[in-house]
PDB file of C-alpha atoms in Angstrom:
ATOM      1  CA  UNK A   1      29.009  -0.163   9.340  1.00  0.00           C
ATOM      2  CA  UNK A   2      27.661  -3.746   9.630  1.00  0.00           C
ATOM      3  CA  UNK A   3      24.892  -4.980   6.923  1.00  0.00           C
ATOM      4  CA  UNK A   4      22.195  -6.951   7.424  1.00  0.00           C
ATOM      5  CA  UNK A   5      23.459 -10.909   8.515  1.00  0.00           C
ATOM      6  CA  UNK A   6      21.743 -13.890   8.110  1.00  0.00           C
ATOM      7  CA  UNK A   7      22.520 -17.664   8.949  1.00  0.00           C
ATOM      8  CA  UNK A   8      23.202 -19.699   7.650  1.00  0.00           C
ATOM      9  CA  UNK A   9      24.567 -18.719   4.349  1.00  0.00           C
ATOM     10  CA  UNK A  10      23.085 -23.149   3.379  1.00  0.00           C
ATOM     11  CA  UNK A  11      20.700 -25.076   4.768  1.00  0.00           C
ATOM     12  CA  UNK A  12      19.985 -28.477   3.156  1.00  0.00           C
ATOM     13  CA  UNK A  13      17.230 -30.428   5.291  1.00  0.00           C
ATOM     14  CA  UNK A  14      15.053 -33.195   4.202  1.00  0.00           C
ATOM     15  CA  UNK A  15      11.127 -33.105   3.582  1.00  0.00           C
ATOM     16  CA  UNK A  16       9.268 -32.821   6.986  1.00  0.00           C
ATOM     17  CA  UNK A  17      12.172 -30.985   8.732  1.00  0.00           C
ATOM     18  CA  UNK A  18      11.940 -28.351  10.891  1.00  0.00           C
ATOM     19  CA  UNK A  19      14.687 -25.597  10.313  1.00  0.00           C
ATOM     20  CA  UNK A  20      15.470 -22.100  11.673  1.00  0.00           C
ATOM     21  CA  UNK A  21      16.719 -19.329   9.634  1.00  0.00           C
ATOM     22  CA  UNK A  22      18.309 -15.969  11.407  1.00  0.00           C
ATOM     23  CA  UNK A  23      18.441 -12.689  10.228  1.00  0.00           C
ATOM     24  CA  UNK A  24      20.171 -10.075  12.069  1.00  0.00           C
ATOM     25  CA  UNK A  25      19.554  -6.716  11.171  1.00  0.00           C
ATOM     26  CA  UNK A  26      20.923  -3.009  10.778  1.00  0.00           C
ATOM     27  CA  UNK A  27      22.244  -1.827  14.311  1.00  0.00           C
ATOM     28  CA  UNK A  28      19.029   1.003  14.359  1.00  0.00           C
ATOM     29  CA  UNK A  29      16.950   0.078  12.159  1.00  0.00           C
ATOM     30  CA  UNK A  30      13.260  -0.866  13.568  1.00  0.00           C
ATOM     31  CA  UNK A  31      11.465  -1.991  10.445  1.00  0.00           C
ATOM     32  CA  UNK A  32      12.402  -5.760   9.616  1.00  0.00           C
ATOM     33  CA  UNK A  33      11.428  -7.991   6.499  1.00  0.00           C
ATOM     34  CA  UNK A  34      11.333 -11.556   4.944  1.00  0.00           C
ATOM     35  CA  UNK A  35      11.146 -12.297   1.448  1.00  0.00           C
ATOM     36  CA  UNK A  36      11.629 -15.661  -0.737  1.00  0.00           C
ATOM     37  CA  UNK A  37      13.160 -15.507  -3.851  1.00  0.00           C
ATOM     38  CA  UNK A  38      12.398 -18.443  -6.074  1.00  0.00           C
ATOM     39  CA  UNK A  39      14.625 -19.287  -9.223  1.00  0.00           C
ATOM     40  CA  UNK A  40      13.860 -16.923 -12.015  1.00  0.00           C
ATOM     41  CA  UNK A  41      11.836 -14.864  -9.444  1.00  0.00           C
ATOM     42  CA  UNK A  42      12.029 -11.791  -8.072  1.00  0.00           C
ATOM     43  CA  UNK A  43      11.812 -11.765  -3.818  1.00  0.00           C
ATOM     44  CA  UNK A  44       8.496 -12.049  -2.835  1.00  0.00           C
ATOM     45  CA  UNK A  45       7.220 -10.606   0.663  1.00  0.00           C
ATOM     46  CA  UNK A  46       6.680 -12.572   3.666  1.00  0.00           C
ATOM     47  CA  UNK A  47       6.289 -10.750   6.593  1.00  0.00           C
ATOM     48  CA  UNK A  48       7.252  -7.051   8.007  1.00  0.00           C
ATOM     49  CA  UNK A  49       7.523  -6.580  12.098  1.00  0.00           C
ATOM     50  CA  UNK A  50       7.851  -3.209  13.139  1.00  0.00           C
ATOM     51  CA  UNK A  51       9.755  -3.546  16.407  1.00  0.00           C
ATOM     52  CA  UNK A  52       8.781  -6.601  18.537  1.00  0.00           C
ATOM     53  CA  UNK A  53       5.447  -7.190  16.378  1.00  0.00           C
ATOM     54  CA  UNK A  54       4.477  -8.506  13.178  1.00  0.00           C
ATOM     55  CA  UNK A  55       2.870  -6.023  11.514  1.00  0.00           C
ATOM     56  CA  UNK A  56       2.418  -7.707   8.362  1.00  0.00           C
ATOM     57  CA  UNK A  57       2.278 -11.111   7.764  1.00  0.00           C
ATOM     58  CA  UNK A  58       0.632 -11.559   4.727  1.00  0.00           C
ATOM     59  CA  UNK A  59       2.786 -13.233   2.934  1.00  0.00           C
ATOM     60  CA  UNK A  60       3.119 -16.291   4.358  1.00  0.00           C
ATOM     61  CA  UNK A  61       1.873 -18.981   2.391  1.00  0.00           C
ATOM     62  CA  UNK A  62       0.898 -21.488   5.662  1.00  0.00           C
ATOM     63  CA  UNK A  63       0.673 -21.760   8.739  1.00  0.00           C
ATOM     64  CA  UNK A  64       4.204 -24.001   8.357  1.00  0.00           C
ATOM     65  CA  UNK A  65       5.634 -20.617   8.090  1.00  0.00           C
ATOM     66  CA  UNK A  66       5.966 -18.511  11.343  1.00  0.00           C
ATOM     67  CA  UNK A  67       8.584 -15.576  12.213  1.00  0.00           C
ATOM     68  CA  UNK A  68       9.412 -14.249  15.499  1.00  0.00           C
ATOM     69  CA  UNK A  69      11.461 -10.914  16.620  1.00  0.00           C
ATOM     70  CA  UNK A  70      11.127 -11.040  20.721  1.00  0.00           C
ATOM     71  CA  UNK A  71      13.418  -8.499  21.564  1.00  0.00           C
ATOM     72  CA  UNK A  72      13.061  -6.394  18.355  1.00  0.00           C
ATOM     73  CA  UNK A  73      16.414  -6.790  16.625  1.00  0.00           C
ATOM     74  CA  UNK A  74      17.253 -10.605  15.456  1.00  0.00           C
ATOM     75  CA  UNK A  75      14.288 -12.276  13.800  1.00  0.00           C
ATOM     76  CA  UNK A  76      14.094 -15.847  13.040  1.00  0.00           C
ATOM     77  CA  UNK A  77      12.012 -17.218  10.717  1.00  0.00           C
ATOM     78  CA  UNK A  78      10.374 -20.869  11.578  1.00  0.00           C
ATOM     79  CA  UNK A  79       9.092 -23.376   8.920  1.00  0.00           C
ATOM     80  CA  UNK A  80       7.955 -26.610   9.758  1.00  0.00           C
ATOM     81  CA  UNK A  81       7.649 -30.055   8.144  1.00  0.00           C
ATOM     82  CA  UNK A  82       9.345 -28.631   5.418  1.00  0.00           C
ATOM     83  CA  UNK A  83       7.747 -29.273   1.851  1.00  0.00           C
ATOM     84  CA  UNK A  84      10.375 -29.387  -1.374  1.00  0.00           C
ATOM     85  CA  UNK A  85       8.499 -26.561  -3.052  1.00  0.00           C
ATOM     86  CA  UNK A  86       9.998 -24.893  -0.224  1.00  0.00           C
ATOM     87  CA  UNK A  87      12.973 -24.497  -1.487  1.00  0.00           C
ATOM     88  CA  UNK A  88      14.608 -21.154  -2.248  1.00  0.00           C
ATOM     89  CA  UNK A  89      16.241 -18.545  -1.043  1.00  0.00           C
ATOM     90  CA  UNK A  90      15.184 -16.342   2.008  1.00  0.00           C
ATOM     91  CA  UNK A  91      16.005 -12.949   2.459  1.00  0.00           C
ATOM     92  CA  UNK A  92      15.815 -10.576   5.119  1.00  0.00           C
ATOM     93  CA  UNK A  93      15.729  -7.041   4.951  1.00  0.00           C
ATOM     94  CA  UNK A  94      16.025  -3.992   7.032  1.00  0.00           C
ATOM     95  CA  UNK A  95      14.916  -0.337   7.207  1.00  0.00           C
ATOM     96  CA  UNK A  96      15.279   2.645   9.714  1.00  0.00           C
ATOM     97  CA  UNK A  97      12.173   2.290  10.319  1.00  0.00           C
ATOM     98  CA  UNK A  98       8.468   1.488   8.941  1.00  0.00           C
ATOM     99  CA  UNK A  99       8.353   4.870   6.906  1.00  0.00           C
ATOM    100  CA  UNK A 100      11.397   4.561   5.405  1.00  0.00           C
ATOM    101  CA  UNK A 101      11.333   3.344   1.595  1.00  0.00           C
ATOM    102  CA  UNK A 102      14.498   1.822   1.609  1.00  0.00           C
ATOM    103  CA  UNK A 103      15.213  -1.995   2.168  1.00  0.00           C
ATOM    104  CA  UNK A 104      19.100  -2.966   3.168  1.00  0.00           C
ATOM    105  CA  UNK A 105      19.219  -6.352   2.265  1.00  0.00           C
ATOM    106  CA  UNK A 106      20.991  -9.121   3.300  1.00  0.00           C
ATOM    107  CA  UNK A 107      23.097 -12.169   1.463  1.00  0.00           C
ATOM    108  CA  UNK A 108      20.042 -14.372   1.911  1.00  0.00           C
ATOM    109  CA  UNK A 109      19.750 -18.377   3.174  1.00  0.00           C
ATOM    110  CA  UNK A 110      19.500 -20.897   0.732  1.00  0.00           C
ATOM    111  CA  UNK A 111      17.477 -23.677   1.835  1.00  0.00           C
ATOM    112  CA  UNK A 112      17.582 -27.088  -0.003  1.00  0.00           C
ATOM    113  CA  UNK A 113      14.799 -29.632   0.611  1.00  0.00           C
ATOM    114  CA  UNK A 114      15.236 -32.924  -0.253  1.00  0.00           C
TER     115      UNK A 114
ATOM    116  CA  UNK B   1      -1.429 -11.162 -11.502  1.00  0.00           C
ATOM    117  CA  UNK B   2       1.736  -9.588 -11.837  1.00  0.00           C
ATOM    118  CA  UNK B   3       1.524  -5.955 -10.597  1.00  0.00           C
ATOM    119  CA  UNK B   4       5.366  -4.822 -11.307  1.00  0.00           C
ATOM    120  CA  UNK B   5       6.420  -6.406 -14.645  1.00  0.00           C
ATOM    121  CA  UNK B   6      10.504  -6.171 -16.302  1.00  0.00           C
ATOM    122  CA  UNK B   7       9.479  -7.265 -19.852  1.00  0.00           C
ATOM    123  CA  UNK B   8      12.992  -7.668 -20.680  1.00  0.00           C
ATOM    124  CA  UNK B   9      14.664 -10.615 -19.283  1.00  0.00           C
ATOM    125  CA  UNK B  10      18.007  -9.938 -20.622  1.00  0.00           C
ATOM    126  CA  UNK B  11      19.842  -6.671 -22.372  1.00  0.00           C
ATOM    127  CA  UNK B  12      23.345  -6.213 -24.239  1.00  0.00           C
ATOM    128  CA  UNK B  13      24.736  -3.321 -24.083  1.00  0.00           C
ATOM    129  CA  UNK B  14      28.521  -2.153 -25.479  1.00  0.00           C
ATOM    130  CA  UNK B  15      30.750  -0.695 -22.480  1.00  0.00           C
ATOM    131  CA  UNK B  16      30.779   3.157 -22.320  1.00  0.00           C
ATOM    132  CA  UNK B  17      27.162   3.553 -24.128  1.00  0.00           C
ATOM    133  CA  UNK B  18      23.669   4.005 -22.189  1.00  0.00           C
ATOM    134  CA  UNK B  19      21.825   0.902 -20.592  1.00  0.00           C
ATOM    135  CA  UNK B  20      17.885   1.485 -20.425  1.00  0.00           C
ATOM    136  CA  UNK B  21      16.286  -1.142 -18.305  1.00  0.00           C
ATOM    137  CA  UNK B  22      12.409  -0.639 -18.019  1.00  0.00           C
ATOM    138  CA  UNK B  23       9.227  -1.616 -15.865  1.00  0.00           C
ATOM    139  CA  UNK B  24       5.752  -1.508 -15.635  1.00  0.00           C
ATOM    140  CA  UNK B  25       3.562  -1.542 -13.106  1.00  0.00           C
ATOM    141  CA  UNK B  26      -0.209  -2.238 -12.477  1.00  0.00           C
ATOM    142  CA  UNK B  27      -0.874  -0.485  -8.743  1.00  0.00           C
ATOM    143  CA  UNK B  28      -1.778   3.120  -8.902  1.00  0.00           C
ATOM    144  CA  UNK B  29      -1.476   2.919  -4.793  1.00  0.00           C
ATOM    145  CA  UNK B  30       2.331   2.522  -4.740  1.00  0.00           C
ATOM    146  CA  UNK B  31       3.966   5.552  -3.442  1.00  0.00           C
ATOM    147  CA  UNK B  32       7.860   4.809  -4.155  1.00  0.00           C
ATOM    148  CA  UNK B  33      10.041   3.016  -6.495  1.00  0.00           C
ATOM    149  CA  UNK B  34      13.075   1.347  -5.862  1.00  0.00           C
ATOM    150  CA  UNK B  35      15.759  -0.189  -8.498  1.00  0.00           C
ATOM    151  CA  UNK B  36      17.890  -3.095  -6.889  1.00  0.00           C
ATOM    152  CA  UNK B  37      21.058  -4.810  -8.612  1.00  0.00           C
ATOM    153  CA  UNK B  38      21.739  -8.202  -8.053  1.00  0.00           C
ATOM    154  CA  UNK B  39      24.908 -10.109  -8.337  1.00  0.00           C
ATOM    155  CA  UNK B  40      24.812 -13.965  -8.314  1.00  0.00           C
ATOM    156  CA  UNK B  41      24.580 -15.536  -4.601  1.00  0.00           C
ATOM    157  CA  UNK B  42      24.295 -12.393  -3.154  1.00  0.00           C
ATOM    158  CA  UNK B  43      21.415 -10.547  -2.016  1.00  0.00           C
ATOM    159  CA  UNK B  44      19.875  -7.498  -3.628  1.00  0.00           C
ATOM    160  CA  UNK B  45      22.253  -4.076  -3.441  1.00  0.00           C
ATOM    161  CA  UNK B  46      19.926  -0.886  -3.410  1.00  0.00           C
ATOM    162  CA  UNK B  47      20.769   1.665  -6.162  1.00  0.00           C
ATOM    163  CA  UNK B  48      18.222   4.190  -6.254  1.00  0.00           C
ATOM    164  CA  UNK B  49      14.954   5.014  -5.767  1.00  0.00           C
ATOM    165  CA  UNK B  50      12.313   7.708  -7.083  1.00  0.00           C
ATOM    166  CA  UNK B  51       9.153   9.190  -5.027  1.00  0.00           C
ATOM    167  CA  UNK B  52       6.036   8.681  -6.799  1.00  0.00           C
ATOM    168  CA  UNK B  53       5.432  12.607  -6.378  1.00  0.00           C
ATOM    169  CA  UNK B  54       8.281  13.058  -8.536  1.00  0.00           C
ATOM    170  CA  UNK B  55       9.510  11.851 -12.246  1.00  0.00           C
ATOM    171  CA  UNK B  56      13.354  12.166 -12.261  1.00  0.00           C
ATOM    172  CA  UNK B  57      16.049  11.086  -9.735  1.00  0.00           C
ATOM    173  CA  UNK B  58      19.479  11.292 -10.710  1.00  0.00           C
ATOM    174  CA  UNK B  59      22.615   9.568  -8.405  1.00  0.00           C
ATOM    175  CA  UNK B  60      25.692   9.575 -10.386  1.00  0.00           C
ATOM    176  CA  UNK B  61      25.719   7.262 -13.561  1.00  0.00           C
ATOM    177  CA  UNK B  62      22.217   6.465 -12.685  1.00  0.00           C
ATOM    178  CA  UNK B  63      19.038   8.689 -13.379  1.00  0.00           C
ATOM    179  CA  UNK B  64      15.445   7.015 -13.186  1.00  0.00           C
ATOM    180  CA  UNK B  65      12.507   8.004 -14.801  1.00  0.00           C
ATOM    181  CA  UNK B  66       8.897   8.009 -13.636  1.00  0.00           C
ATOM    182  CA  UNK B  67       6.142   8.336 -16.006  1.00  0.00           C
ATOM    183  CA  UNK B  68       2.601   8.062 -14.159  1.00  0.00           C
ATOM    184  CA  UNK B  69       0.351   8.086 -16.898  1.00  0.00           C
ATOM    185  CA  UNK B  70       1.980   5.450 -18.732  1.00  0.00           C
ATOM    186  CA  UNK B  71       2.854   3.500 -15.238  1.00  0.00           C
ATOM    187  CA  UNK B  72       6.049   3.330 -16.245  1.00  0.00           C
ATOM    188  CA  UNK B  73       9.336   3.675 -15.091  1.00  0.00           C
ATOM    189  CA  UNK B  74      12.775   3.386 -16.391  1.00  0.00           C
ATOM    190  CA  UNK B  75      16.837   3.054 -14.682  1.00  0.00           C
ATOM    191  CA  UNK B  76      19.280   4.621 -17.239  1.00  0.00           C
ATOM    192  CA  UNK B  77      23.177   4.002 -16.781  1.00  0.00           C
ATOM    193  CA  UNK B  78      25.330   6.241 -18.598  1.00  0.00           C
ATOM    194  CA  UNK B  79      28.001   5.589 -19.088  1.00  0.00           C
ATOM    195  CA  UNK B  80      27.861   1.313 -19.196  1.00  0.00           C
ATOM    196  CA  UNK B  81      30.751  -0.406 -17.173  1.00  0.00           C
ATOM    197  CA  UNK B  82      31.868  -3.983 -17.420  1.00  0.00           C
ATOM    198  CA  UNK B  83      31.038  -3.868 -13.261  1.00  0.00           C
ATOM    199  CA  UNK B  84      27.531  -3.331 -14.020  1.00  0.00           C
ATOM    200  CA  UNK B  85      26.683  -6.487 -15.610  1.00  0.00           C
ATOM    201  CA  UNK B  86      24.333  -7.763 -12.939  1.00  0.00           C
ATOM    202  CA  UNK B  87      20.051  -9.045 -12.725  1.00  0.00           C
ATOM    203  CA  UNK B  88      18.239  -5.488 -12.026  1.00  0.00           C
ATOM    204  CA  UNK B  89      14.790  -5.686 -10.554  1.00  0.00           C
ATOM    205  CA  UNK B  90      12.573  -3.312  -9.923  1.00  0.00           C
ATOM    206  CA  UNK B  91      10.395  -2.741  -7.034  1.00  0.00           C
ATOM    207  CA  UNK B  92       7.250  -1.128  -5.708  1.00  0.00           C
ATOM    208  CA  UNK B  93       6.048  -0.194  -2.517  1.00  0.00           C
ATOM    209  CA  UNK B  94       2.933  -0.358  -1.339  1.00  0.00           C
ATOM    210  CA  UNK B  95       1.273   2.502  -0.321  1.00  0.00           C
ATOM    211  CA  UNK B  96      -1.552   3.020   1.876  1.00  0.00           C
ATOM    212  CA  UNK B  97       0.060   1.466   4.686  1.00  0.00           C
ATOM    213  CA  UNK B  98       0.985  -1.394   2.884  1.00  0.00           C
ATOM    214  CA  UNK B  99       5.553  -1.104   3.267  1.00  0.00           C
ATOM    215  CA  UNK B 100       6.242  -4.126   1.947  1.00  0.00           C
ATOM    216  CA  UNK B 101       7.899  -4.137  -1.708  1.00  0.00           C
ATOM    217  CA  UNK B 102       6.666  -5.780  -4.944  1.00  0.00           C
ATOM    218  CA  UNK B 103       9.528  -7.208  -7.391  1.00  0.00           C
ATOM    219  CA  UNK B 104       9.844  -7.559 -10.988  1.00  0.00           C
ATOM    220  CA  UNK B 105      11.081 -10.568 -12.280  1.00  0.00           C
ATOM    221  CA  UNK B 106      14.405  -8.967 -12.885  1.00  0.00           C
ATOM    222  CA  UNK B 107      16.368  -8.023 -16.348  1.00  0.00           C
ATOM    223  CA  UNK B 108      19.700  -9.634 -16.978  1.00  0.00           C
ATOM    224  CA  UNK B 109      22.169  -7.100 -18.272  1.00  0.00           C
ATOM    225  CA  UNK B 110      25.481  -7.530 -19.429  1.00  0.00           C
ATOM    226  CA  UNK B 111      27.722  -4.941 -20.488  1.00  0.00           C
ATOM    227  CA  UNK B 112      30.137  -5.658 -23.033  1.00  0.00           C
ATOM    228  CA  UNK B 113      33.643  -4.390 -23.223  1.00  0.00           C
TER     229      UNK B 113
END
C-alpha cells in the first residue's frame, strides 16, 4: 500500500518567507509526527497529533513553527519568516496509532533558505 | 545532552561477514528501541525494533541486542550485503507517555564486496 507522502520533495525560499510543507500520511494510521533532520544529525522531534490534536508539541523551537491536522489525516506544517538556520530537512512520520512503537516514515522536504 | 548516542560514525565491513553497529543511551524511561536505515535523499526505512522488556529480537539477517544494565544496545547483520551499505540510526522512545522518538547521530556503514 501507499507510504507516507510529503510535498514538496524541494523548497528553496528566501529569509523571511513563509512556506507550507504537507505530509500525507498512512491510509489508517491516527498517530502523526514531524521531525527535522539537520546535516550530520539524526531527526529530531517536532510535534506528534494524535487525530485532529496536537498532542505534543514540544519540539518546536518558536513560535515561527506551527502544525495543523484539521481533519486528522494530512498535516501541514507552517513556518514563518523563515530564518537560514532553518534549513534542513523535514520529515513526517506515521503510526497506527499513539501506542504503536513504530514510525513509517516518509521521503522528507528539503527546505533551502537563502 | 545527548540521551541516545552511535559512537561510531562510520564502519567497514567485508561482504558476507557480520556488521555490529552499536548505541548507547542515557534514559532509563524509554520503553522501545527502534533501528532505522537510511539511504541518501530518502527518508528513514524501519528495520527492527526490540521491547525494552526483552533483550533479543531476531528478523532475518538482523538480530538486536538489548543490554539494560549497560544501556546498551546493538543491530547485528549477518551475513553483510553490498545493499546494506546505508547511515543506521538508532532510536528511542519515550516512555511514560512521552511517543515521540530520540535519534542517534547515525553510523555510516559500508559493506565491501
Amino acid at each position: 500500500g501507499a507510504g507516507v507522502s510529503q510535498t514538496p520533495s524541494n523548497k528553496v525560499t528566501e529569509k523571511g518567507k513563509y512556506v507550507e510543507l504537507r505530509c500525507d500520511p498512512i491510509s489508517g494510521h491516527t498517530a502523526l509526527y514531524w521531525y527535522r533532520q539537520s546535516l550530520g544529525q539524526g531527526p529530531e522531534f517536532l510535534i506528534y497529533f494524535q487525530g485532529t490534536g496536537a498532542a505534543d508539541d514540544s519540539g518546536l523551537p518558536n513560535d515561527r513553527f506551527f502544525a495543523v491536522r484539521p481533519e486528522g489525516s494530512v498535516s501541514t506544517l507552517k513556518i514563518q519568516r523563515t530564518e537560514r538556520g532553518d534549513s534542513a530537512v523535514y520529515l513526517c512520520a506515521s503510526s497506527l496509532n499513539h501506542r504503536a512503537a513504530t514510525q513509517y516514515f516518509g521521503p522528507g522536504t528539503r527546505l533551502l533558505v537563502l | 545532552d545527548q540521551q541516545v548516542k552511535q559512537n561510531s560514525p562510520s564502519l567497514s565491513v567485508q561482504e558476507g561477514r557480520i556488521s555490529i553497529l552499536n548505541c548507547d543511551y542515557t534514559n532509563s524511561m524509554f520503553d522501545y528501541f527502534l533501528w532505522y536505515k537510511k539511504y541518501p535523499a530518502e527518508g528513514p526505512t524501519f528495520l527492527i525494533s526490540i521491547s525494552s522488556i526483552k533483550d533479543k529480537n531476531e528478523d532475518g539477517r538482523f538480530t538486536v541486542f538489548l543490554n539494560k544494565s549497560a544501556k546498551h544496545l546493538s543491530l547485528h547483520i549477518v551475513p553483510s550485503q553490498p545493499g546494506d551499505s546505508a547511515v543506521y540510526f538508532c532510536a528511542a522512545r519515550g516512555g511514560a507517555g512521552s511517543y515521540q522518538l530520540t535519534f542517534g547521530k547515525g553510523t555510516k556503514l559500508s559493506v565491501i564486496p
